[in-house]
XYZ file of C-alpha atoms in Angstrom:
534
model
C -20.065 18.639 14.196
C -22.538 15.956 15.381
C -24.568 13.823 13.034
C -28.371 14.148 13.048
C -30.537 13.169 14.794
C -29.130 12.930 18.339
C -28.430 9.335 19.388
C -30.717 7.676 21.959
C -29.787 8.237 25.589
C -30.984 4.780 26.647
C -28.940 1.592 26.255
C -29.668 -0.694 23.326
C -28.337 -4.253 23.071
C -27.958 -5.624 19.552
C -28.133 -9.370 19.883
C -28.588 -12.558 17.866
C -26.039 -12.082 15.079
C -22.431 -13.116 14.563
C -20.101 -10.202 15.308
C -17.407 -9.467 12.739
C -14.210 -8.801 14.695
C -10.531 -8.501 13.847
C -10.389 -12.317 14.000
C -13.471 -12.833 11.840
C -17.027 -13.828 12.840
C -17.639 -14.472 16.543
C -20.745 -16.274 17.808
C -22.578 -15.762 21.093
C -21.646 -12.091 21.476
C -23.724 -8.908 21.489
C -23.079 -5.159 21.386
C -24.448 -2.566 23.802
C -24.682 0.991 22.459
C -25.614 4.287 24.085
C -25.343 7.945 23.079
C -23.691 7.108 19.786
C -20.931 4.923 21.276
C -20.301 1.243 21.805
C -20.766 0.787 25.528
C -19.666 -2.832 25.770
C -19.228 -6.092 23.860
C -20.027 -9.392 25.555
C -22.522 -12.182 25.958
C -26.188 -11.115 25.799
C -26.809 -12.377 29.318
C -23.908 -10.423 30.810
C -24.869 -7.256 28.975
C -28.481 -7.561 30.206
C -27.297 -8.102 33.777
C -25.204 -4.951 33.555
C -28.023 -2.989 31.876
C -31.342 -4.542 32.950
C -33.427 -1.675 31.500
C -31.790 -1.851 28.087
C -33.813 -2.156 24.894
C -32.929 -5.435 23.198
C -32.748 -5.311 19.404
C -33.042 -8.902 18.179
C -31.219 -9.397 14.876
C -32.275 -13.010 14.207
C -29.019 -14.307 12.769
C -26.829 -12.816 10.105
C -23.683 -10.782 10.755
C -23.161 -7.466 12.547
C -20.148 -5.547 11.247
C -18.567 -2.187 11.931
C -20.008 0.331 9.491
C -18.192 0.055 6.180
C -16.071 2.981 5.035
C -15.951 3.842 1.334
C -12.260 4.651 0.980
C -12.314 6.379 -2.410
C -15.374 7.826 -4.112
C -16.570 10.971 -5.855
C -19.788 11.792 -4.059
C -21.092 14.523 -6.346
C -20.460 12.218 -9.304
C -22.481 9.463 -7.631
C -25.325 11.893 -7.044
C -25.172 13.110 -10.646
C -25.849 9.645 -12.064
C -29.578 10.070 -11.547
C -29.526 13.210 -13.680
C -27.570 11.871 -16.674
C -27.915 9.268 -19.397
C -26.571 5.895 -18.200
C -23.919 4.418 -20.517
C -22.135 2.046 -18.129
C -22.087 -1.629 -19.042
C -23.156 -1.210 -22.673
C -21.460 -3.627 -25.064
C -21.385 -1.723 -28.362
C -21.351 1.743 -29.885
C -24.839 1.263 -31.441
C -26.212 0.425 -27.970
C -24.677 3.602 -26.565
C -26.044 5.739 -29.394
C -29.510 4.252 -29.011
C -29.470 5.042 -25.286
C -28.316 8.605 -25.993
C -31.049 9.084 -28.620
C -33.713 8.005 -26.093
C -32.387 10.389 -23.447
C -32.091 13.260 -25.916
C -35.708 12.836 -26.949
C -36.903 12.716 -23.332
C -34.758 15.708 -22.277
C -34.995 18.142 -25.179
C -32.911 21.084 -23.916
C -29.527 21.905 -22.425
C -26.177 20.147 -22.414
C -26.156 16.360 -22.704
C -23.954 14.727 -20.077
C -23.049 11.232 -18.962
C -20.270 8.978 -17.869
C -19.643 5.256 -18.031
C -18.925 4.358 -21.674
C -16.009 1.985 -22.160
C -14.741 1.261 -25.647
C -12.879 -1.788 -24.325
C -16.264 -3.520 -23.954
C -17.117 -2.904 -27.620
C -16.225 -5.353 -30.417
C -13.739 -3.023 -32.190
C -12.324 -1.550 -28.938
C -11.896 1.712 -30.877
C -12.639 5.116 -29.389
C -15.953 6.610 -30.578
C -16.010 9.837 -32.592
C -17.749 13.199 -32.543
C -19.461 12.397 -35.848
C -21.046 9.316 -34.246
C -22.574 11.536 -31.573
C -23.652 14.236 -33.995
C -26.200 11.901 -35.575
C -28.148 11.522 -32.317
C -27.431 14.838 -30.566
C -27.623 17.376 -33.388
C -26.677 20.930 -32.412
C -26.884 20.383 -28.638
C -23.435 20.162 -27.013
C -22.665 16.721 -25.531
C -19.993 15.789 -22.992
C -19.750 12.117 -22.033
C -17.004 10.999 -19.647
C -15.396 7.608 -20.090
C -15.971 5.093 -17.286
C -12.677 6.048 -15.591
C -13.340 9.794 -15.788
C -10.043 10.320 -17.613
C -11.366 10.833 -21.134
C -14.391 12.567 -22.633
C -16.333 11.855 -25.811
C -17.764 15.096 -27.137
C -19.713 16.077 -30.234
C -18.974 18.725 -32.860
C -21.158 21.294 -31.084
C -19.102 20.892 -27.884
C -15.822 21.141 -29.810
C -17.085 24.367 -31.403
C -18.236 25.732 -28.045
C -14.705 25.200 -26.685
C -12.989 26.490 -29.840
C -11.139 23.206 -30.388
C -9.911 22.774 -33.954
C -7.056 21.446 -36.024
C -4.621 24.051 -34.660
C -5.515 23.602 -30.987
C -2.442 22.278 -29.141
C -2.571 19.599 -26.450
C -2.843 21.195 -23.003
C -0.261 20.315 -20.381
C -1.206 16.930 -18.925
C -3.734 16.094 -21.641
C -4.272 15.057 -25.254
C -6.711 16.012 -27.994
C -6.983 12.955 -30.215
C -6.849 13.849 -33.916
C -7.283 11.881 -37.117
C -4.772 11.472 -39.947
C -5.769 14.897 -41.312
C -5.272 16.659 -37.969
C -8.974 17.025 -37.206
C -10.139 16.504 -33.596
C -11.904 13.155 -33.347
C -14.050 14.066 -30.352
C -11.935 12.266 -27.724
C -10.221 14.387 -25.064
C -7.845 12.734 -22.602
C -7.094 13.829 -19.023
C -6.442 17.603 -18.758
C -7.917 18.153 -22.235
C -11.412 17.338 -20.921
C -11.371 20.675 -19.081
C -11.321 22.542 -22.405
C -14.980 21.562 -22.806
C -16.004 20.962 -19.179
C -15.407 24.594 -18.222
C -18.172 25.652 -20.635
C -20.852 23.483 -18.990
C -23.202 25.635 -16.859
C -22.484 25.322 -13.145
C -25.024 23.926 -10.712
C -26.716 26.378 -8.377
C -25.820 25.968 -4.674
C -29.184 24.304 -4.025
C -28.690 21.907 -6.955
C -25.188 21.015 -5.771
C -26.381 20.437 -2.194
C -29.082 18.096 -3.491
C -26.651 16.245 -5.743
C -24.150 15.682 -2.940
C -26.869 14.524 -0.556
C -28.171 12.124 -3.216
C -24.658 10.698 -3.550
C -24.333 10.200 0.199
C -27.748 8.545 0.447
C -26.825 6.211 -2.407
C -23.652 5.198 -0.559
C -25.572 4.672 2.688
C -27.966 2.401 0.797
C -24.950 0.235 -0.111
C -24.000 -0.179 3.570
C -21.502 2.655 4.071
C -21.475 4.829 7.178
C -18.541 7.013 6.070
C -16.825 8.031 2.845
C -13.539 9.539 1.711
C -14.603 12.013 -0.990
C -11.637 12.384 -3.305
C -10.936 15.696 -5.002
C -13.527 18.306 -4.023
C -13.314 21.905 -5.209
C -14.411 25.114 -3.517
C -18.107 24.766 -4.518
C -18.310 21.233 -3.064
C -16.512 22.355 0.087
C -19.051 25.139 0.584
C -21.893 22.685 -0.076
C -20.593 20.257 2.532
C -20.334 23.023 5.087
C -23.908 24.114 4.355
C -25.155 20.536 4.733
C -23.135 19.986 7.914
C -24.426 23.212 9.462
C -27.971 22.080 8.677
C -27.279 18.621 10.199
C -28.191 17.172 6.795
C -25.272 14.798 6.129
C -26.548 11.208 6.225
C -23.083 9.622 6.683
C -19.640 10.837 7.768
C -17.518 12.591 5.157
C -13.738 12.875 5.041
C -12.964 15.263 2.207
C -9.789 15.548 0.162
C -9.422 18.869 -1.631
C -8.633 18.978 -5.310
C -5.080 20.112 -6.054
C -5.797 23.832 -6.271
C -2.847 25.614 -4.675
C -4.801 28.624 -3.383
C -7.697 26.532 -2.065
C -5.231 24.203 -0.421
C -3.280 26.956 1.339
C -6.471 28.615 2.535
C -7.786 25.419 4.120
C -4.600 23.849 5.462
C -3.895 26.797 7.745
C -6.770 25.556 9.911
C -6.083 22.702 12.300
C -7.392 19.309 11.196
C -10.097 17.755 13.343
C -8.980 14.517 14.977
C -12.465 13.316 15.949
C -15.016 11.324 13.966
C -17.572 14.057 13.312
C -19.932 14.507 10.402
C -17.579 16.398 8.072
C -13.929 17.288 7.972
C -11.235 18.163 5.483
C -8.774 15.275 5.642
C -6.173 16.070 2.997
C -5.442 16.942 -0.623
C -5.905 14.801 -3.738
C -3.069 15.011 -6.272
C -2.781 13.558 -9.783
C 0.437 12.093 -11.114
C -0.952 10.476 -14.266
C -4.120 9.417 -16.079
C -5.813 6.042 -16.554
C -4.661 2.841 -18.229
C -7.829 2.465 -20.321
C -7.224 5.728 -22.179
C -3.427 5.175 -22.187
C -2.897 8.135 -19.895
C -1.295 6.125 -17.083
C 2.428 6.923 -17.019
C 4.577 3.843 -17.665
C 8.309 3.265 -17.341
C 8.375 1.835 -20.876
C 6.065 2.421 -23.866
C 2.617 0.872 -24.091
C 2.734 -2.552 -25.703
C -0.298 -1.714 -27.858
C 0.777 1.868 -28.654
C 4.590 2.069 -28.610
C 4.577 5.768 -29.459
C 3.523 6.753 -25.930
C 4.396 6.105 -22.296
C 1.313 7.967 -21.050
C 0.970 11.357 -19.383
C 2.122 13.349 -16.417
C -1.201 15.000 -15.575
C 0.617 17.243 -13.100
C 4.286 18.169 -13.066
C 5.815 15.808 -10.456
C 7.821 18.698 -9.018
C 4.592 20.576 -8.315
C 3.068 17.513 -6.651
C 6.235 17.098 -4.555
C 6.136 20.689 -3.314
C 2.450 20.728 -2.418
C 2.397 17.219 -0.934
C 5.193 18.341 1.399
C 3.137 21.392 2.409
C 0.161 19.102 3.074
C 2.207 16.829 5.323
C 3.707 19.744 7.258
C 0.226 21.130 7.908
C -0.863 17.836 9.506
C -3.079 16.766 6.618
C -2.936 13.748 4.327
C -1.651 13.707 0.746
C -3.601 11.284 -1.469
C -1.785 10.840 -4.776
C -3.448 9.303 -7.832
C -0.874 7.014 -9.451
C -1.790 4.204 -11.841
C 1.233 3.489 -14.045
C 4.507 2.059 -12.758
C 6.382 5.287 -13.537
C 3.759 7.328 -11.681
C 3.861 5.035 -8.643
C 7.645 5.211 -8.506
C 7.620 8.995 -8.759
C 4.928 9.229 -6.049
C 6.916 6.985 -3.703
C 10.092 8.972 -4.360
C 8.528 12.335 -3.602
C 6.756 11.022 -0.489
C 9.967 9.452 0.777
C 11.744 12.789 0.424
C 8.904 14.705 2.073
C 8.690 12.306 5.032
C 12.391 12.707 5.756
C 11.576 16.282 6.751
C 8.101 15.847 8.221
C 6.479 12.463 8.670
C 3.310 13.648 10.421
C 0.711 11.525 12.198
C -1.223 10.453 9.105
C 0.118 7.988 6.555
C 0.273 9.469 3.042
C -1.790 7.586 0.471
C -1.308 6.458 -3.094
C -4.660 6.100 -4.828
C -5.190 3.142 -7.201
C -1.582 1.831 -7.188
C -2.512 -0.379 -10.123
C 0.743 -1.034 -12.022
C 3.667 -1.295 -9.628
C 7.031 -3.004 -9.988
C 7.872 -5.645 -7.374
C 10.623 -3.396 -6.031
C 8.235 -0.485 -5.575
C 5.429 -2.633 -4.123
C 7.787 -3.492 -1.265
C 8.463 0.217 -0.634
C 4.852 0.942 0.381
C 5.219 -0.903 3.675
C 8.793 0.231 4.295
C 7.863 3.880 3.885
C 4.492 3.688 5.619
C 2.570 4.671 2.486
C -1.045 3.512 2.194
C -2.050 1.409 -0.809
C -5.569 2.706 -1.510
C -7.001 0.269 -4.041
C -10.309 -0.522 -5.712
C -10.750 -4.273 -6.263
C -13.364 -3.981 -9.009
C -10.910 -2.042 -11.173
C -8.952 -5.282 -11.457
C -11.901 -7.391 -12.546
C -13.229 -4.689 -14.892
C -9.879 -4.059 -16.574
C -8.080 -7.390 -16.581
C -9.378 -8.478 -20.000
C -7.410 -5.714 -21.735
C -4.643 -4.927 -19.197
C -2.257 -7.537 -20.730
C -2.560 -5.820 -24.125
C -1.571 -2.462 -22.615
C 1.384 -3.868 -20.673
C 2.643 -6.848 -22.663
C 3.741 -10.185 -21.157
C 6.962 -8.860 -19.597
C 5.271 -6.583 -17.057
C 1.682 -7.799 -16.734
C 2.674 -9.302 -13.364
C 2.933 -5.750 -12.028
C -0.844 -5.330 -12.207
C -2.921 -4.938 -9.026
C -0.317 -6.373 -6.594
C -2.489 -6.520 -3.467
C -0.877 -9.579 -1.895
C 2.544 -8.012 -2.400
C 1.385 -4.884 -0.575
C 0.094 -6.914 2.378
C 3.186 -9.093 2.607
C 5.337 -5.960 2.489
C 3.517 -4.560 5.535
C 1.556 -1.838 3.750
C -1.706 -0.495 5.077
C -4.469 -1.445 2.645
C -7.555 0.742 2.145
C -10.496 -0.315 -0.017
C -12.873 1.778 -2.078
C -14.789 1.605 -5.322
C -13.953 4.881 -7.109
C -17.714 5.295 -7.580
C -19.173 6.381 -9.934
C -16.332 4.915 -12.020
C -17.353 1.501 -10.656
C -20.469 0.501 -8.741
C -20.091 1.222 -5.047
C -21.415 -2.205 -3.896
C -18.880 -3.346 -1.263
C -19.868 -7.001 -1.451
C -19.018 -7.146 -5.144
C -15.657 -5.559 -4.264
C -15.035 -8.080 -1.476
C -15.661 -10.962 -3.877
C -13.377 -9.352 -6.469
C -10.573 -9.079 -3.905
C -10.993 -12.719 -2.960
C -11.276 -14.206 -6.459
C -9.874 -11.603 -8.908
C -12.738 -12.698 -11.149
C -15.747 -10.791 -12.435
C -19.314 -11.916 -11.575
C -19.301 -14.193 -14.644
C -16.249 -16.079 -13.304
C -13.746 -14.551 -15.713
C -10.915 -15.061 -16.090
C -10.945 -18.753 -15.058
C -8.852 -19.176 -11.931
C -8.613 -15.428 -11.420
C -6.336 -12.737 -12.847
C -2.852 -13.263 -11.375
C -4.400 -15.374 -8.591
C -1.269 -15.263 -6.422
C -2.294 -11.674 -5.588
C -5.700 -12.619 -4.114
C -6.688 -11.619 -0.579
C -8.563 -13.527 2.108
C -12.042 -12.450 3.163
C -10.728 -11.346 6.546
C -8.119 -9.138 4.862
C -10.676 -7.720 2.460
C -13.252 -6.847 5.135
C -10.476 -5.319 7.234
C -9.560 -3.037 4.329
C -13.152 -1.743 4.238
C -13.384 -1.264 8.016
C -10.416 -0.962 10.387
C -7.992 -0.479 7.499
C -9.781 2.593 6.207
C -10.311 3.844 9.756
C -6.606 3.525 10.577
C -5.705 5.348 7.371
C -7.992 8.214 8.475
C -6.233 8.305 11.849
C -9.345 7.005 13.622
C -8.523 3.334 14.174
C -9.920 3.334 17.710
C -13.132 5.187 16.842
C -14.247 3.801 13.487
C -14.208 0.434 11.739
C -14.212 -1.671 14.879
C -16.619 -3.315 17.339
C -14.974 -2.409 20.611
C -15.815 -0.393 23.703
C -15.562 3.327 23.105
C -15.844 3.192 19.325
C -18.619 5.120 17.622
C -21.786 3.120 17.031
C -21.577 3.006 13.236
C -22.863 -0.484 12.465
C -24.064 -2.617 9.564
C -26.128 -5.801 9.795
C -26.521 -8.208 6.907
C -28.899 -11.157 6.952
C -26.232 -13.676 6.012
C -23.388 -15.551 7.756
C -20.673 -13.511 6.065
C -17.870 -15.849 7.012
C -19.514 -18.899 5.408
C -20.651 -17.565 2.034
C -19.204 -18.536 -1.310
C -17.895 -15.615 -3.415
C -20.943 -16.010 -5.660
C -23.281 -15.679 -2.674
C -21.192 -12.820 -1.249
C -21.834 -10.740 -4.376
C -25.592 -11.036 -3.737
C -25.514 -9.804 -0.116
C -27.590 -6.705 0.580
C -27.463 -4.425 3.620
C -30.192 -5.281 6.123
C -29.993 -2.618 8.842
C -27.589 0.240 9.462
C -26.792 2.606 12.324
C -24.874 5.886 12.072
C -23.772 7.368 15.380
C -26.095 4.972 17.208
C -29.178 5.985 15.208
C -30.774 3.455 12.867
C -31.014 4.931 9.380
C -33.220 3.934 6.436
C -31.431 2.116 3.625
C -33.902 2.883 0.847
C -32.895 5.656 -1.520
């Protein structure tokens, strides 16, 4: 399905900027586009000779790149941020409670929702409690997702709404944290969050359409021309199809269904589109384990800071194995969430077995791939499995990752250089709204393994850093290749779609500090310049 509006029929020559190519920035070159495609790349003079009636778009320096592809995001969640209390980045429980009190006063009815709190930023690093929330929320049910989306902080009213009490058992793939007396504390981990989430009123179709469109516009404002939306259910799928039919999708969307067996079977019987249109179902998102921050990531050995647990299997690995094999056979792409070293090993094992029977044309993906043994890191390239990683997770989590893992295995964390040297395809994303979507912050994180404040000094496990060329590739041609569209997307070459991003900075010459401050300047989707403001 084409993107709106129709691309111009006349030739346009974009000139005056460095072009970012597979070899890095190239000077003295320009790009001719027509009808949504790149017509030619060459010197401005030669392009004008070939197309004397062309419209010249003077860029006045800076860098012209292929449109960036957000390789792992949750679009509806990004759109929801504008409708919820913002708790990301707060440095203490009192700060969070004060923010919640303000929101509650300004929005006096209905469920209270948010995401973004992170107890690892707080002085005690302890999980908050339902009784803390009760003081500021009263009788209104509250459901606040942790920054990683793998734990929820709920109040007593929400626990009562869900019928969660001392005798409520842990659901499969989740935990209800309880105090020494067996009382629920208000923290639900992984599958347990659904015990409360299912009671939250659903959005109307019109509300969901608006929320998804808001998420896409927010991503476009960051410089993205396409996104891999990870884990959509039937309502989101219907919303995307409504928006696509109305030509209302502002960027390209490659959707991965949530692991719902019936939804999956119903969709995978249709042939997968192999063209870069506005919307397509690309594969299925599976969960092996939870997140490291809430100790739900599945480890081979117990957590160093909580020896009583090795984490969770969010989904039975045998069930993931069976349905990932079905996905591959149907010509679609399995994308398996695996954070802990045990989860990554299990994901590699089941994909290796599935690919012996049906390899398919698309490379299967492992999402996050955060804690991986050296032996298993080498298997990604050997097996042809994509390492889909989010650089800012490293710089957000590295202050407490050593405590979770202990000194013996901390070197397993975020092994990007090992993936590259082992020949693995690398795809970059942000996991927004878990992290901010800003790709330039992610590029700097990949290059330095430091946060914007320069911590830790020298970078976290600096031998795993990437070069700028490798990092930009992972956001452009790397993601495009993973989607099976390496000749159409993520590249400035003849015949590719005219998805383009211009930034008013010499991208190849910037320090990491300056790179973090880069903002998108102009952007084209399918040859049509699009507004960046949102």
